[in-house]
C-alpha cells in the first residue's frame, strides 16, 4: 500500500557488510548472488553488489566482476533493481563499464588521515582525481552516487559540519545524483545530526539528494535515523544482520542493521521497500552460517 510517509533504503549488505568480514574472501560469486537474491526477495530495490577496488586492498570484493556477470540474467528479469558498485578511480570505472553497470559509487572523505589510509590520496587530490571519473560515467549514462566518509569526525579532526556541507555540495555539483554521508566509525549522535542538517541547509544542499549511512558502534544508529527523518532526510543505507565496516577505518563496526531500520519503520508507520521480512531473515541467517558467525 502506498504510504505518504516513506523512506528509501540502500542495501549495502553485500558490499560494506562483507568487505571487512574475515571469512568473506572465501565466499564464491554464487554464494553472494544467492544472498543478493534473498535480499531482492525481501523487497529491496537499491543494492550494492560489490566493489571494483584494488583486489589486494579488499580481498572480499575481488570476485565482484563474477558476481556482476551472474547478476546479468537476474537484472534482465528485474529491470527495476539498481545494482551499484564502488569505483575508486578510472580503473574501477573501466571494470564497472565492462559489466554494464547502471550505477557506480565513488567514495571520498573529509578526514585526511582516513582518506590516505582508505584510498592513498589527500582529500583535495581525491576530489580532483575523481572528477573525470564522474564525468566519464555520467557521459556513458551511468549514474554516480557519492559517499563522503568520516562526517562526524575522525582521529585527526573534530566534527566539522560546515566542511561536510561544503564537500557534499561539491560532490553534487560535480555530478553525483546523491551524496551518502558516512558515519564511518559510528560516532554520530542525534545532536550532531541536527548540527549537520542545519549546515547542509545553510549550504543549500537539497536534502532529497542526501542519504545517511550510519554505523552502529555505540547503539546510536536508530536514534540518528529518527532525528534525520524528523529533519527531512528520506534515504538511509543499511546492512542485513548489521554486518559491516571499512577495513581502513580506525574502529570499523557494523552498519545500521536492516532489521532495526525495518522495525523502526513499522513502529513509526513509515513505508519502506522491505515487505518480506522472512526473506530478510533468511538472507541474514544464510550469511551468518557462511561466515561461521
Ligand atoms: P594505490 O595502490 O594507491 O593505487 O591504491 P595505484 O593507482 O598506485 O595502483 C596500484 C595497483 O593497484 C596497480 O596494479 C593498479 O593497476 C591496481 P599493479 O600495476 O601494481 O599490478 N589498481 C586496481 N586494480 C583493480 N581495480 C582498481 C584498481 N586501482 C588500482 N580499481 C586505491 C589506491 C584507491 C586503488 C586503493 O587504495 C583501493 O582500492 N582502496 C579501496 C579501499 C576500500 O575499498 N575501502 C572500503 C570502501 S570505503 C567504505 O567502506 C566507507 C563507506 O562505507 C562509507 C562510510 O562508512 O563512511 C563507503
Ligand atoms: Mg560504511
CSV table of C-alpha atoms and ligand atoms in Angstrom, one decimal:
chain,number,residue,atom,x,y,z
A,1,UNK,CA,0.0,0.0,0.0
A,2,UNK,CA,1.5,3.4,-0.9
A,3,UNK,CA,2.4,5.4,2.1
A,4,UNK,CA,2.7,9.2,2.3
A,5,UNK,CA,5.5,8.7,4.8
A,6,UNK,CA,8.2,6.6,3.2
A,7,UNK,CA,11.9,6.1,3.2
A,8,UNK,CA,14.2,4.8,0.6
A,9,UNK,CA,16.7,2.1,1.6
A,10,UNK,CA,20.1,1.5,0.0
A,11,UNK,CA,21.2,-2.1,0.9
A,12,UNK,CA,24.9,-2.3,1.5
A,13,UNK,CA,25.0,-5.8,2.9
A,14,UNK,CA,26.9,-7.5,0.0
A,15,UNK,CA,29.5,-4.7,-0.1
A,16,UNK,CA,30.0,-2.8,3.2
A,17,UNK,CA,28.5,-5.8,5.0
A,18,UNK,CA,31.0,-8.2,3.7
A,19,UNK,CA,34.2,-6.2,2.9
A,20,UNK,CA,35.6,-6.4,6.4
A,21,UNK,CA,34.4,-9.9,7.4
A,22,UNK,CA,37.4,-12.2,7.9
A,23,UNK,CA,35.9,-15.2,6.1
A,24,UNK,CA,34.2,-13.2,3.3
A,25,UNK,CA,37.1,-13.6,0.9
A,26,UNK,CA,36.2,-17.3,0.6
A,27,UNK,CA,32.6,-16.6,-0.4
A,28,UNK,CA,32.1,-17.6,-4.1
A,29,UNK,CA,30.3,-15.4,-6.5
A,30,UNK,CA,27.4,-17.9,-6.4
A,31,UNK,CA,27.2,-17.6,-2.6
A,32,UNK,CA,27.0,-13.8,-3.0
A,33,UNK,CA,24.4,-13.9,-5.7
A,34,UNK,CA,22.2,-16.3,-3.6
A,35,UNK,CA,22.5,-13.8,-0.8
A,36,UNK,CA,21.6,-10.9,-3.0
A,37,UNK,CA,18.6,-12.7,-4.5
A,38,UNK,CA,17.3,-13.2,-1.0
A,39,UNK,CA,17.7,-9.5,-0.3
A,40,UNK,CA,15.9,-8.7,-3.5
A,41,UNK,CA,13.0,-11.1,-2.5
A,42,UNK,CA,12.7,-9.1,0.7
A,43,UNK,CA,11.7,-6.1,-1.4
A,44,UNK,CA,15.0,-4.2,-1.5
A,45,UNK,CA,15.5,-2.3,-4.8
A,46,UNK,CA,18.8,-0.4,-4.5
A,47,UNK,CA,21.5,-3.0,-3.8
A,48,UNK,CA,25.3,-2.6,-3.7
A,49,UNK,CA,26.6,-5.8,-5.2
A,50,UNK,CA,30.4,-5.3,-5.0
A,51,UNK,CA,33.4,-3.1,-5.3
A,52,UNK,CA,35.8,-2.6,-8.2
A,53,UNK,CA,38.7,-1.6,-6.0
A,54,UNK,CA,42.2,-2.9,-5.9
A,55,UNK,CA,41.7,-6.6,-5.1
A,56,UNK,CA,44.7,-6.7,-2.6
A,57,UNK,CA,43.1,-3.8,-0.7
A,58,UNK,CA,39.8,-5.6,-0.1
A,59,UNK,CA,40.1,-9.3,-0.9
A,60,UNK,CA,36.5,-9.9,0.0
A,61,UNK,CA,35.4,-7.9,-3.1
A,62,UNK,CA,37.9,-9.4,-5.5
A,63,UNK,CA,35.2,-11.5,-7.3
A,64,UNK,CA,32.8,-8.6,-7.9
A,65,UNK,CA,33.0,-8.9,-11.7
A,66,UNK,CA,32.0,-12.5,-11.5
A,67,UNK,CA,29.1,-11.5,-9.2
A,68,UNK,CA,28.0,-8.9,-11.7
A,69,UNK,CA,28.1,-11.4,-14.5
A,70,UNK,CA,26.0,-13.8,-12.6
A,71,UNK,CA,23.6,-11.0,-11.9
A,72,UNK,CA,23.1,-10.2,-15.6
A,73,UNK,CA,20.1,-12.6,-16.1
A,74,UNK,CA,18.7,-11.5,-12.7
A,75,UNK,CA,18.9,-7.9,-13.9
A,76,UNK,CA,17.1,-8.8,-17.1
A,77,UNK,CA,14.2,-10.3,-15.2
A,78,UNK,CA,14.2,-7.4,-12.7
A,79,UNK,CA,14.9,-4.2,-14.5
A,80,UNK,CA,13.6,-2.3,-11.5
A,81,UNK,CA,16.5,-3.3,-9.4
A,82,UNK,CA,19.6,-1.0,-9.3
A,83,UNK,CA,22.8,-2.8,-8.6
A,84,UNK,CA,25.6,-0.5,-7.7
A,85,UNK,CA,29.4,-0.9,-7.5
A,86,UNK,CA,32.1,1.0,-5.6
A,87,UNK,CA,34.7,2.5,-8.0
A,88,UNK,CA,37.6,4.5,-6.6
A,89,UNK,CA,39.3,5.5,-9.9
A,90,UNK,CA,39.4,5.2,-13.7
A,91,UNK,CA,40.4,1.6,-13.5
A,92,UNK,CA,37.4,0.8,-11.3
A,93,UNK,CA,35.1,2.6,-13.7
A,94,UNK,CA,36.5,0.7,-16.6
A,95,UNK,CA,35.7,-2.6,-14.8
A,96,UNK,CA,32.2,-1.3,-14.0
A,97,UNK,CA,31.7,-0.4,-17.6
A,98,UNK,CA,32.8,-3.9,-18.7
A,99,UNK,CA,30.0,-5.5,-16.7
A,100,UNK,CA,27.4,-2.9,-17.9
A,101,UNK,CA,26.9,-1.2,-14.5
A,102,UNK,CA,23.9,1.2,-14.3
A,103,UNK,CA,25.2,2.8,-11.2
A,104,UNK,CA,28.6,3.3,-9.5
A,105,UNK,CA,29.5,4.8,-6.2
A,106,UNK,CA,32.6,6.9,-5.6
A,107,UNK,CA,33.9,7.4,-2.1
A,108,UNK,CA,35.8,10.3,-0.6
A,109,UNK,CA,36.2,11.6,2.9
A,110,UNK,CA,36.6,14.7,5.0
A,111,UNK,CA,39.4,13.3,7.2
A,112,UNK,CA,42.9,13.5,5.6
A,113,UNK,CA,44.1,10.6,7.8
A,114,UNK,CA,41.2,8.3,6.7
A,115,UNK,CA,41.4,9.4,3.1
A,116,UNK,CA,45.1,8.5,3.0
A,117,UNK,CA,44.5,5.1,4.7
A,118,UNK,CA,41.5,4.2,2.5
A,119,UNK,CA,42.4,5.5,-1.0
A,120,UNK,CA,46.0,6.6,-0.6
A,121,UNK,CA,45.2,10.2,-1.5
A,122,UNK,CA,44.8,13.5,0.3
A,123,UNK,CA,41.2,14.9,0.4
A,124,UNK,CA,41.9,17.6,-2.2
A,125,UNK,CA,43.8,15.3,-4.5
A,126,UNK,CA,41.0,12.7,-4.3
A,127,UNK,CA,38.3,15.3,-5.3
A,128,UNK,CA,40.4,16.4,-8.2
A,129,UNK,CA,41.1,12.8,-9.3
A,130,UNK,CA,37.5,11.7,-9.2
A,131,UNK,CA,36.1,14.5,-11.4
A,132,UNK,CA,37.0,12.8,-14.7
A,133,UNK,CA,35.6,9.5,-13.4
A,134,UNK,CA,32.3,11.1,-12.6
A,135,UNK,CA,32.2,12.9,-16.0
A,136,UNK,CA,33.0,9.7,-17.9
A,137,UNK,CA,30.4,7.7,-16.0
A,138,UNK,CA,27.6,10.2,-16.5
A,139,UNK,CA,28.6,10.7,-20.2
A,140,UNK,CA,28.1,6.9,-20.5
A,141,UNK,CA,24.7,7.1,-18.8
A,142,UNK,CA,25.9,5.5,-15.6
A,143,UNK,CA,24.6,7.4,-12.5
A,144,UNK,CA,27.1,8.2,-9.8
A,145,UNK,CA,26.4,8.1,-6.1
A,146,UNK,CA,29.0,10.0,-3.9
A,147,UNK,CA,30.0,8.8,-0.5
A,148,UNK,CA,31.6,11.2,2.0
A,149,UNK,CA,33.1,9.4,4.9
A,150,UNK,CA,34.0,10.4,8.5
A,151,UNK,CA,31.4,13.1,8.5
A,152,UNK,CA,31.2,13.2,12.4
A,153,UNK,CA,35.0,13.5,12.8
A,154,UNK,CA,38.0,11.2,13.0
A,155,UNK,CA,41.3,10.8,14.9
A,156,UNK,CA,42.8,13.8,13.1
A,157,UNK,CA,39.8,16.1,13.0
A,158,UNK,CA,36.9,17.1,15.2
A,159,UNK,CA,33.3,17.2,13.8
A,160,UNK,CA,33.1,20.0,11.3
A,161,UNK,CA,29.6,20.2,9.9
A,162,UNK,CA,30.5,23.2,7.6
A,163,UNK,CA,33.2,21.2,5.9
A,164,UNK,CA,30.9,18.3,5.4
A,165,UNK,CA,28.2,20.5,3.9
A,166,UNK,CA,30.8,22.2,1.6
A,167,UNK,CA,32.1,18.8,0.4
A,168,UNK,CA,28.6,17.5,0.0
A,169,UNK,CA,27.7,20.4,-2.2
A,170,UNK,CA,30.9,19.9,-4.2
A,171,UNK,CA,30.0,16.2,-4.8
A,172,UNK,CA,26.5,17.2,-6.1
A,173,UNK,CA,28.0,20.0,-8.2
A,174,UNK,CA,30.5,17.5,-9.7
A,175,UNK,CA,27.6,15.3,-11.0
A,176,UNK,CA,26.7,12.9,-8.2
A,177,UNK,CA,22.9,12.4,-8.1
A,178,UNK,CA,23.0,11.7,-4.4
A,179,UNK,CA,25.5,12.0,-1.6
A,180,UNK,CA,25.7,9.5,1.2
A,181,UNK,CA,27.1,10.8,4.4
A,182,UNK,CA,29.1,8.1,6.2
A,183,UNK,CA,29.4,7.9,9.9
A,184,UNK,CA,32.3,5.6,9.2
A,185,UNK,CA,33.1,4.7,12.8
A,186,UNK,CA,29.6,5.1,14.4
A,187,UNK,CA,30.3,8.2,16.5
A,188,UNK,CA,27.3,10.2,15.3
A,189,UNK,CA,24.6,11.3,17.8
A,190,UNK,CA,21.1,12.8,17.2
A,191,UNK,CA,22.6,16.2,18.4
A,192,UNK,CA,25.3,16.0,15.8
A,193,UNK,CA,22.8,15.0,13.1
A,194,UNK,CA,20.9,18.2,13.9
A,195,UNK,CA,24.0,20.3,13.5
A,196,UNK,CA,24.9,18.6,10.3
A,197,UNK,CA,21.5,19.0,8.7
A,198,UNK,CA,21.5,22.7,9.7
A,199,UNK,CA,24.9,23.1,8.0
A,200,UNK,CA,23.6,21.3,4.9
A,201,UNK,CA,20.6,23.6,4.7
A,202,UNK,CA,22.8,26.7,5.2
A,203,UNK,CA,24.9,25.5,2.3
A,204,UNK,CA,21.7,25.0,0.2
A,205,UNK,CA,22.3,21.2,-0.2
A,206,UNK,CA,18.9,19.7,-1.2
A,207,UNK,CA,18.0,17.2,1.5
A,208,UNK,CA,16.3,14.9,-1.1
A,209,UNK,CA,19.8,14.4,-2.5
A,210,UNK,CA,21.3,13.3,0.8
A,211,UNK,CA,21.4,9.8,2.3
A,212,UNK,CA,22.6,8.9,5.7
A,213,UNK,CA,25.0,6.0,6.2
A,214,UNK,CA,25.2,5.1,9.9
A,215,UNK,CA,27.4,2.5,11.6
A,216,UNK,CA,26.2,1.3,15.0
A,217,UNK,CA,29.3,1.2,17.1
A,218,UNK,CA,27.6,2.8,20.2
A,219,UNK,CA,24.0,1.9,19.5
A,220,UNK,CA,23.0,5.4,18.3
A,221,UNK,CA,22.2,4.4,14.7
A,222,UNK,CA,18.4,4.2,15.1
A,223,UNK,CA,18.3,7.4,17.2
A,224,UNK,CA,20.3,9.1,14.4
A,225,UNK,CA,17.9,7.8,11.7
A,226,UNK,CA,14.9,9.1,13.7
A,227,UNK,CA,16.4,12.6,14.1
A,228,UNK,CA,17.5,12.6,10.4
A,229,UNK,CA,14.0,11.7,9.4
A,230,UNK,CA,12.4,14.4,11.5
A,231,UNK,CA,14.7,16.9,9.9
A,232,UNK,CA,13.8,15.8,6.3
A,233,UNK,CA,16.2,13.1,5.3
A,234,UNK,CA,14.5,10.2,3.5
A,235,UNK,CA,17.2,7.9,2.3
A,236,UNK,CA,19.2,5.5,4.6
A,237,UNK,CA,21.8,2.9,4.0
A,238,UNK,CA,21.7,-0.3,6.0
A,239,UNK,CA,23.1,-3.8,6.1
A,240,UNK,CA,21.4,-7.1,6.8
A,241,UNK,CA,22.3,-8.5,10.2
A,242,UNK,CA,24.2,-5.3,11.0
A,243,UNK,CA,27.3,-6.7,9.2
A,244,UNK,CA,29.9,-4.2,8.0
A,245,UNK,CA,32.7,-1.7,8.4
A,246,UNK,CA,35.5,-0.2,6.4
A,247,UNK,CA,38.8,-2.2,6.8
A,248,UNK,CA,40.7,1.1,6.7
A,249,UNK,CA,38.9,2.9,9.5
A,250,UNK,CA,40.3,3.1,13.0
A,251,UNK,CA,37.4,1.2,14.6
A,252,UNK,CA,35.2,-0.4,12.0
A,253,UNK,CA,31.9,-1.5,13.4
A,254,UNK,CA,28.7,-2.9,12.0
A,255,UNK,CA,26.4,-0.9,9.8
A,256,UNK,CA,22.9,0.1,10.9
A,257,UNK,CA,21.1,-3.3,10.8
A,258,UNK,CA,18.5,-3.5,8.1
A,259,UNK,CA,16.2,-5.4,10.6
A,260,UNK,CA,16.4,-2.4,13.0
A,261,UNK,CA,15.6,0.0,10.3
A,262,UNK,CA,12.6,-2.0,9.1
A,263,UNK,CA,11.3,-2.5,12.6
A,264,UNK,CA,11.7,1.3,13.2
A,265,UNK,CA,9.7,2.0,10.0
A,266,UNK,CA,6.9,-0.4,11.2
A,267,UNK,CA,6.8,1.3,14.7
A,268,UNK,CA,6.6,4.7,13.2
A,269,UNK,CA,4.1,3.8,10.4
A,270,UNK,CA,6.7,4.7,7.7
A,271,UNK,CA,6.7,2.8,4.4
A,272,UNK,CA,9.9,1.2,3.0
A,273,UNK,CA,10.9,-1.3,0.3
A,274,UNK,CA,11.1,-4.3,2.6
A,275,UNK,CA,7.8,-6.2,2.5
A,276,UNK,CA,9.0,-9.7,3.1
A,277,UNK,CA,10.8,-9.8,6.5
A,278,UNK,CA,11.2,-13.6,6.4
A,279,UNK,CA,13.3,-13.4,3.2
A,280,UNK,CA,15.5,-10.8,5.0
A,281,UNK,CA,15.8,-13.1,8.0
A,282,UNK,CA,16.8,-16.0,5.6
A,283,UNK,CA,19.4,-13.8,4.0
A,284,UNK,CA,20.9,-12.9,7.4
A,285,UNK,CA,20.9,-16.5,8.6
A,286,UNK,CA,22.4,-17.7,5.4
A,287,UNK,CA,25.3,-15.2,5.6
A,288,UNK,CA,25.9,-15.8,9.3
A,289,UNK,CA,26.2,-19.5,8.6
A,290,UNK,CA,28.5,-19.0,5.6
A,291,UNK,CA,30.8,-16.6,7.6
A,292,UNK,CA,30.8,-19.0,10.6
A,293,UNK,CA,29.3,-16.4,12.9
B,1,LIG,P1,47.1,2.5,-4.9
B,1,LIG,O1,47.9,1.4,-4.5
B,1,LIG,O2,47.5,3.9,-4.5
B,1,LIG,O3,46.8,2.5,-6.5
B,1,LIG,O4,45.6,2.2,-4.4
B,1,LIG,P2,47.7,2.7,-7.7
B,1,LIG,O5,47.0,3.5,-8.7
B,1,LIG,O6,49.1,3.1,-7.3
B,1,LIG,O7,47.8,1.2,-8.3
B,1,LIG,C1,48.4,0.1,-7.6
B,1,LIG,C2,48.0,-1.2,-8.2
B,1,LIG,O8,46.6,-1.4,-8.0
B,1,LIG,C3,48.2,-1.3,-9.8
B,1,LIG,O9,48.4,-2.6,-10.1
B,1,LIG,C4,46.8,-0.9,-10.3
B,1,LIG,O10,46.5,-1.4,-11.5
B,1,LIG,C5,45.9,-1.6,-9.2
B,1,LIG,P3,49.9,-3.1,-10.5
B,1,LIG,O11,50.3,-2.3,-11.6
B,1,LIG,O12,50.7,-2.9,-9.3
B,1,LIG,O13,49.7,-4.6,-10.8
B,1,LIG,N1,44.6,-0.9,-9.1
B,1,LIG,C6,43.4,-1.5,-9.3
B,1,LIG,N2,43.1,-2.8,-9.6
B,1,LIG,C7,41.8,-3.1,-9.7
B,1,LIG,N3,40.8,-2.2,-9.6
B,1,LIG,C8,41.1,-0.9,-9.4
B,1,LIG,C9,42.4,-0.5,-9.2
B,1,LIG,N4,43.0,0.6,-8.9
B,1,LIG,C10,44.3,0.4,-8.9
B,1,LIG,N5,40.1,0.0,-9.2
B,1,LIG,C11,43.2,2.5,-4.5
B,1,LIG,C12,44.6,3.2,-4.5
B,1,LIG,C13,42.2,3.6,-4.3
B,1,LIG,C14,43.1,1.8,-5.8
B,1,LIG,C15,43.2,1.5,-3.3
B,1,LIG,O14,43.6,2.2,-2.1
B,1,LIG,C16,41.8,0.9,-3.1
B,1,LIG,O15,41.4,0.1,-3.9
B,1,LIG,N6,41.1,1.3,-2.0
B,1,LIG,C17,39.8,0.9,-1.7
B,1,LIG,C18,39.6,0.8,-0.3
B,1,LIG,C19,38.2,0.3,0.0
B,1,LIG,O16,37.5,-0.3,-0.8
B,1,LIG,N7,37.6,0.7,1.2
B,1,LIG,C20,36.3,0.3,1.6
B,1,LIG,C21,35.3,1.1,0.9
B,1,LIG,S1,35.0,2.7,1.6
B,1,LIG,C22,33.9,2.5,2.9
B,1,LIG,O17,33.7,1.4,3.3
B,1,LIG,C23,33.2,3.6,3.5
B,1,LIG,C24,31.8,3.7,3.2
B,1,LIG,O18,31.1,2.5,3.5
B,1,LIG,C25,31.1,4.9,3.8
B,1,LIG,C26,31.4,5.0,5.3
B,1,LIG,O19,31.0,4.1,6.1
B,1,LIG,O20,31.9,6.1,5.7
B,1,LIG,C27,31.6,3.8,1.6
B,2,LIG,MG1,30.3,2.1,5.6
